[in-house]
């Protein structure tokens, strides 16, 4: 029995790392020579030397606010794309707006591998309930399913009764869509007396799959796994039958960095997911997804050897308004750099007497009021706002990726 | 300057006919040997002899009610499709429901030629406002545009403000969608102060393009042409810059038949559009579209030599309820066959004294009350309903394809 999509999945991980980083210098050269945006973004770096994770970490992370600013200045793609209209099949609009071209090849968003791991096989009919309009959502798994040799029913969103009729007639073996909508379909089928029992598996994305819902699906005969995908990168990581974290897709370099910085966190620590792909149309180098996750140490029991991450753990973009002024995680990072004594810091925002109040919690080995006062001064310098400083012992701050914790109650 | 998509468009029409009909026997053999539905539908016919338009006309027209019945009996496709799931990329659901697979190849619905004739070229960005969900509407021209070398923005339906923002940023050169929605977009752009002036051409389908609206588009700098397409066949015919009727797509055999019958009408007479394709996945042999049109004699001034038809002239399916009983054009055809004296007939349905009343108008060279009485008897036999008969001179009945004219006022 074939349990793997290809041999890459069980490759020795050191060998995978070696192969991927061997490709990096030529990839960077291609990006900067063929796409002005990358040339501008990486100006001054010695790209030939980027041959390891450590070296890659010297390059700046490209985050969405910077990408959006570049896209406004050099529309539509900020010159981050290789080739003009006609060299790629489609262009999409994601909320922001952010503009994205469809990558090259039969499976431009690398969805096949995730579908395979979820049990989809050649000859299956797939009921695809992601939307095909404006954003690439629907086409990400539509193209992946086609490349795997499945036939897709492009159900899209809405028209639930028609979708149920299609399920009863076409008898798809699998569902792709958001975690919650499958329940809407199954419940509607019961209500209409329609047979939806052909659906044995699902690959869901775009929202949290709560354990109780996964169990309900299992009780109803549907084995549901998740993948983590974005409009710009496609499928970044996917679950396997082992259901222990999400396995990184092949041909991607994934890093977890401290929000607002370019710096990888220690293994296991929560941070922002940053991805480098090797796409020949829409190359992305240290692209900040804005999503929080953490590396899950060790390999998956299913035998796949690639790095694993935990699921989606929130948004890394913790930029918020305090007393009417924006404060960004990058400002907290700037402050930490000024004080080598600080191992890690977290800015707490609360309300007191109907006013915003902010306090910086700083992990330090040792420290006194004088240090706290100096840090408070830096805090004011950097944010233009007055705030308190509390020194805490190393390891005190929670491992949740939060650099700015907004604890104001909004309801 | 290249004015044609390929050499086929200017091929001598007799040669085109010769080539197409030379392919018919092998095509029919392929259909009946690989798809049980076609074997059942064409049982008893000597398929090797079908080598001309005249011979093709002996085969039965497959109409949607019969297709739907077959699809119910042999789901999902009535066994009219060659190959199972996985051999075609997608499957669609059209109102009925009718189930359709996506045909083979990079341009499964043959949209490229129509886009080319409407002025679309390699490297263009196309704003595609057809829906991609359930039915193949959106993908028909999406795939055609890709095959032509254009980049598609899959706008879909709705989200008008986002679509306008996309137009202002992506600066598409062309629009594809329904005839009316382009005006909604252009008006919204004016309202928002967004620049939609990049759109210079449009290819529209799925509804009537009224001459006044076409003129308004021209006045606003957009040259809009139409094509005639269906979910099962794709693009059947398209306009060229000559704007004289719609030119039949290549590799299709189009006939115009009397509604409810298998019989071609005389050239120029209005009837139902019946199409034979040469598709290797979803072969259709004398497929009744249910749409009315008529052949426009002679070739197009643009130099394309293929047969032309007038635009969409209504629905051929004139089946209606009279006094609570369904009456079908096929029943009128049956009656006409019983009386060789009748050249053409039309059943008029009206209201009198709050009752349904039907009258058969029959064109005859000569005739008396005795003939009228005999025809009235046949009318009752065939329809199980009593109705009047009026004999009229040949050429009296209007050329509008109507076999049953429902003249009851419903509002």
mmCIF file of N, CA and C in Angstrom, chain A residues 43-111:
data_model
loop_
_atom_site.group_PDB
_atom_site.id
_atom_site.type_symbol
_atom_site.label_atom_id
_atom_site.label_comp_id
_atom_site.label_asym_id
_atom_site.label_seq_id
_atom_site.Cartn_x
_atom_site.Cartn_y
_atom_site.Cartn_z
ATOM 1 N N UNK A 43 18.452 44.774 -1.313
ATOM 2 C CA UNK A 43 19.644 45.516 -1.721
ATOM 3 C C UNK A 43 20.671 45.526 -0.572
ATOM 4 N N UNK A 44 21.934 45.291 -0.923
ATOM 5 C CA UNK A 44 23.000 45.367 0.074
ATOM 6 C C UNK A 44 23.319 44.052 0.762
ATOM 7 N N UNK A 45 22.510 43.012 0.534
ATOM 8 C CA UNK A 45 22.804 41.713 1.159
ATOM 9 C C UNK A 45 23.654 40.861 0.220
ATOM 10 N N UNK A 46 24.535 40.100 0.816
ATOM 11 C CA UNK A 46 25.384 39.214 0.025
ATOM 12 C C UNK A 46 24.639 37.882 -0.151
ATOM 13 N N UNK A 47 23.887 37.791 -1.236
ATOM 14 C CA UNK A 47 22.934 36.692 -1.376
ATOM 15 C C UNK A 47 23.592 35.337 -1.604
ATOM 16 N N UNK A 48 24.820 35.359 -2.121
ATOM 17 C CA UNK A 48 25.502 34.086 -2.375
ATOM 18 C C UNK A 48 25.817 33.325 -1.104
ATOM 19 N N UNK A 49 25.854 34.069 0.009
ATOM 20 C CA UNK A 49 26.241 33.429 1.273
ATOM 21 C C UNK A 49 25.043 32.817 2.013
ATOM 22 N N UNK A 50 23.847 33.020 1.486
ATOM 23 C CA UNK A 50 22.647 32.544 2.196
ATOM 24 C C UNK A 50 22.452 31.058 1.898
ATOM 25 N N UNK A 51 23.113 30.223 2.712
ATOM 26 C CA UNK A 51 23.084 28.788 2.429
ATOM 27 C C UNK A 51 22.706 27.959 3.641
ATOM 28 N N UNK A 52 22.105 28.620 4.635
ATOM 29 C CA UNK A 52 21.696 27.885 5.845
ATOM 30 C C UNK A 52 20.562 28.656 6.516
ATOM 31 N N UNK A 53 19.892 28.003 7.439
ATOM 32 C CA UNK A 53 18.842 28.679 8.206
ATOM 33 C C UNK A 53 19.391 29.911 8.914
ATOM 34 N N UNK A 54 20.591 29.775 9.503
ATOM 35 C CA UNK A 54 21.182 30.882 10.247
ATOM 36 C C UNK A 54 21.409 32.074 9.327
ATOM 37 N N UNK A 55 21.949 31.792 8.140
ATOM 38 C CA UNK A 55 22.241 32.870 7.191
ATOM 39 C C UNK A 55 20.947 33.491 6.658
ATOM 40 N N UNK A 56 19.941 32.651 6.417
ATOM 41 C CA UNK A 56 18.673 33.164 5.890
ATOM 42 C C UNK A 56 18.090 34.203 6.842
ATOM 43 N N UNK A 57 18.340 33.985 8.158
ATOM 44 C CA UNK A 57 17.741 34.848 9.177
ATOM 45 C C UNK A 57 18.281 36.279 9.152
ATOM 46 N N UNK A 58 19.328 36.528 8.375
ATOM 47 C CA UNK A 58 19.814 37.919 8.292
ATOM 48 C C UNK A 58 18.938 38.742 7.326
ATOM 49 N N UNK A 59 18.191 38.073 6.462
ATOM 50 C CA UNK A 59 17.376 38.816 5.488
ATOM 51 C C UNK A 59 16.117 39.357 6.162
ATOM 52 N N UNK A 60 15.624 40.489 5.667
ATOM 53 C CA UNK A 60 14.427 41.081 6.280
ATOM 54 C C UNK A 60 13.168 40.271 5.954
ATOM 55 N N UNK A 61 12.283 40.163 6.925
ATOM 56 C CA UNK A 61 10.973 39.557 6.696
ATOM 57 C C UNK A 61 10.112 40.573 5.938
ATOM 58 N N UNK A 62 9.417 40.100 4.895
ATOM 59 C CA UNK A 62 8.480 40.963 4.181
ATOM 60 C C UNK A 62 7.089 40.727 4.757
ATOM 61 N N UNK A 63 6.542 41.778 5.382
ATOM 62 C CA UNK A 63 5.220 41.630 5.992
ATOM 63 C C UNK A 63 4.159 42.342 5.154
ATOM 64 N N UNK A 64 2.892 42.005 5.437
ATOM 65 C CA UNK A 64 1.814 42.515 4.588
ATOM 66 C C UNK A 64 1.732 44.035 4.499
ATOM 67 N N UNK A 65 1.922 44.762 5.601
ATOM 68 C CA UNK A 65 1.861 46.227 5.448
ATOM 69 C C UNK A 65 2.900 46.744 4.444
ATOM 70 N N UNK A 66 4.112 46.169 4.479
ATOM 71 C CA UNK A 66 5.157 46.594 3.534
ATOM 72 C C UNK A 66 4.803 46.151 2.117
ATOM 73 N N UNK A 67 4.247 44.945 1.990
ATOM 74 C CA UNK A 67 3.852 44.460 0.668
ATOM 75 C C UNK A 67 2.751 45.344 0.087
ATOM 76 N N UNK A 68 1.777 45.701 0.934
ATOM 77 C CA UNK A 68 0.685 46.546 0.455
ATOM 78 C C UNK A 68 1.184 47.926 0.028
ATOM 79 N N UNK A 69 2.126 48.459 0.802
ATOM 80 C CA UNK A 69 2.686 49.773 0.444
ATOM 81 C C UNK A 69 3.408 49.672 -0.904
ATOM 82 N N UNK A 70 4.180 48.595 -1.102
ATOM 83 C CA UNK A 70 4.903 48.412 -2.369
ATOM 84 C C UNK A 70 3.919 48.216 -3.526
ATOM 85 N N UNK A 71 2.835 47.484 -3.271
ATOM 86 C CA UNK A 71 1.847 47.248 -4.331
ATOM 87 C C UNK A 71 1.142 48.541 -4.725
ATOM 88 N N UNK A 72 0.966 49.423 -3.755
ATOM 89 C CA UNK A 72 0.360 50.724 -4.082
ATOM 90 C C UNK A 72 1.319 51.562 -4.924
ATOM 91 N N UNK A 73 2.601 51.477 -4.568
ATOM 92 C CA UNK A 73 3.594 52.291 -5.271
ATOM 93 C C UNK A 73 3.900 51.743 -6.665
ATOM 94 N N UNK A 74 3.983 50.432 -6.772
ATOM 95 C CA UNK A 74 4.278 49.781 -8.060
ATOM 96 C C UNK A 74 3.168 48.768 -8.374
ATOM 97 N N UNK A 75 1.975 49.247 -8.771
ATOM 98 C CA UNK A 75 0.853 48.326 -8.953
ATOM 99 C C UNK A 75 1.051 47.405 -10.153
ATOM 100 N N UNK A 76 0.421 46.213 -10.172
ATOM 101 C CA UNK A 76 -0.378 45.741 -9.027
ATOM 102 C C UNK A 76 0.423 44.915 -8.020
ATOM 103 N N UNK A 77 1.638 44.460 -8.376
ATOM 104 C CA UNK A 77 2.280 43.444 -7.534
ATOM 105 C C UNK A 77 3.488 43.959 -6.745
ATOM 106 N N UNK A 78 3.728 45.258 -6.769
ATOM 107 C CA UNK A 78 4.904 45.770 -6.064
ATOM 108 C C UNK A 78 6.199 45.287 -6.689
ATOM 109 N N UNK A 79 6.111 44.833 -7.950
ATOM 110 C CA UNK A 79 7.281 44.300 -8.674
ATOM 111 C C UNK A 79 7.892 43.079 -8.002
ATOM 112 N N UNK A 80 7.066 42.344 -7.260
ATOM 113 C CA UNK A 80 7.570 41.121 -6.617
ATOM 114 C C UNK A 80 7.285 39.874 -7.450
ATOM 115 N N UNK A 81 6.727 40.074 -8.659
ATOM 116 C CA UNK A 81 6.318 38.948 -9.487
ATOM 117 C C UNK A 81 7.237 38.858 -10.706
ATOM 118 N N UNK A 82 7.547 37.639 -11.125
ATOM 119 C CA UNK A 82 8.383 37.439 -12.313
ATOM 120 C C UNK A 82 7.479 37.247 -13.525
ATOM 121 N N UNK A 83 7.591 38.116 -14.507
ATOM 122 C CA UNK A 83 6.787 38.009 -15.726
ATOM 123 C C UNK A 83 5.531 38.861 -15.659
ATOM 124 N N UNK A 84 5.013 39.222 -16.828
ATOM 125 C CA UNK A 84 3.834 40.079 -16.904
ATOM 126 C C UNK A 84 2.579 39.287 -17.208
ATOM 127 N N UNK A 85 1.441 40.023 -17.386
ATOM 128 C CA UNK A 85 0.177 39.380 -17.728
ATOM 129 C C UNK A 85 0.337 38.453 -18.930
ATOM 130 N N UNK A 86 -0.328 37.325 -18.867
ATOM 131 C CA UNK A 86 -0.220 36.355 -19.944
ATOM 132 C C UNK A 86 0.774 35.265 -19.599
ATOM 133 N N UNK A 87 1.744 35.556 -18.702
ATOM 134 C CA UNK A 87 2.688 34.507 -18.303
ATOM 135 C C UNK A 87 2.143 33.715 -17.117
ATOM 136 N N UNK A 88 1.100 34.251 -16.443
ATOM 137 C CA UNK A 88 0.434 33.449 -15.412
ATOM 138 C C UNK A 88 -1.060 33.440 -15.736
ATOM 139 N N UNK A 89 -1.748 32.369 -15.277
ATOM 140 C CA UNK A 89 -3.117 32.152 -15.739
ATOM 141 C C UNK A 89 -4.145 33.088 -15.122
ATOM 142 N N UNK A 90 -3.956 33.379 -13.832
ATOM 143 C CA UNK A 90 -4.983 34.169 -13.163
ATOM 144 C C UNK A 90 -4.351 35.138 -12.184
ATOM 145 N N UNK A 91 -5.128 36.135 -11.803
ATOM 146 C CA UNK A 91 -4.703 37.055 -10.765
ATOM 147 C C UNK A 91 -5.853 37.169 -9.768
ATOM 148 N N UNK A 92 -5.517 37.281 -8.479
ATOM 149 C CA UNK A 92 -6.523 37.288 -7.420
ATOM 150 C C UNK A 92 -6.382 38.523 -6.537
ATOM 151 N N UNK A 93 -7.462 38.765 -5.781
ATOM 152 C CA UNK A 93 -7.551 39.912 -4.886
ATOM 153 C C UNK A 93 -7.905 39.381 -3.506
ATOM 154 N N UNK A 94 -7.008 39.562 -2.541
ATOM 155 C CA UNK A 94 -7.315 39.147 -1.180
ATOM 156 C C UNK A 94 -7.593 40.387 -0.344
ATOM 157 N N UNK A 95 -8.263 40.205 0.791
ATOM 158 C CA UNK A 95 -8.590 41.374 1.614
ATOM 159 C C UNK A 95 -7.339 42.201 1.912
ATOM 160 N N UNK A 96 -7.466 43.484 1.835
ATOM 161 C CA UNK A 96 -6.369 44.422 2.055
ATOM 162 C C UNK A 96 -6.581 45.705 1.309
ATOM 163 N N UNK A 97 -6.663 45.652 -0.052
ATOM 164 C CA UNK A 97 -6.470 44.470 -0.901
ATOM 165 C C UNK A 97 -4.986 44.137 -1.092
ATOM 166 N N UNK A 98 -4.760 42.847 -1.311
ATOM 167 C CA UNK A 98 -3.444 42.388 -1.748
ATOM 168 C C UNK A 98 -3.675 41.626 -3.048
ATOM 169 N N UNK A 99 -2.802 41.846 -4.020
ATOM 170 C CA UNK A 99 -2.955 41.240 -5.343
ATOM 171 C C UNK A 99 -1.978 40.090 -5.489
ATOM 172 N N UNK A 100 -2.502 38.945 -5.969
ATOM 173 C CA UNK A 100 -1.655 37.754 -6.088
ATOM 174 C C UNK A 100 -1.833 37.095 -7.448
ATOM 175 N N UNK A 101 -0.725 36.749 -8.121
ATOM 176 C CA UNK A 101 -0.839 35.975 -9.361
ATOM 177 C C UNK A 101 -0.939 34.491 -9.025
ATOM 178 N N UNK A 102 -1.498 33.733 -9.953
ATOM 179 C CA UNK A 102 -1.464 32.268 -9.819
ATOM 180 C C UNK A 102 -0.081 31.794 -10.223
ATOM 181 N N UNK A 103 0.518 30.919 -9.410
ATOM 182 C CA UNK A 103 1.846 30.395 -9.709
ATOM 183 C C UNK A 103 1.833 29.451 -10.901
ATOM 184 N N UNK A 104 2.998 28.936 -11.230
ATOM 185 C CA UNK A 104 3.146 28.079 -12.407
ATOM 186 C C UNK A 104 2.729 26.649 -12.106
ATOM 187 N N UNK A 105 2.451 25.903 -13.161
ATOM 188 C CA UNK A 105 2.282 24.456 -13.041
ATOM 189 C C UNK A 105 0.852 24.008 -12.822
ATOM 190 N N UNK A 106 0.700 22.680 -12.800
ATOM 191 C CA UNK A 106 -0.623 22.071 -12.714
ATOM 192 C C UNK A 106 -1.193 22.170 -11.303
ATOM 193 N N UNK A 107 -0.339 22.354 -10.313
ATOM 194 C CA UNK A 107 -0.780 22.421 -8.917
ATOM 195 C C UNK A 107 -0.104 23.636 -8.278
ATOM 196 N N UNK A 108 -0.525 24.832 -8.696
ATOM 197 C CA UNK A 108 0.229 26.046 -8.359
ATOM 198 C C UNK A 108 0.323 26.325 -6.857
ATOM 199 N N UNK A 109 -0.623 25.805 -6.087
ATOM 200 C CA UNK A 109 -0.603 26.066 -4.644
ATOM 201 C C UNK A 109 -0.246 24.805 -3.859
ATOM 202 N N UNK A 110 0.251 23.786 -4.547
ATOM 203 C CA UNK A 110 0.758 22.568 -3.896
ATOM 204 C C UNK A 110 -0.264 21.922 -2.961
ATOM 205 N N UNK A 111 -1.457 21.719 -3.489
ATOM 206 C CA UNK A 111 -2.520 21.126 -2.684
ATOM 207 C C UNK A 111 -2.581 19.608 -2.732
#
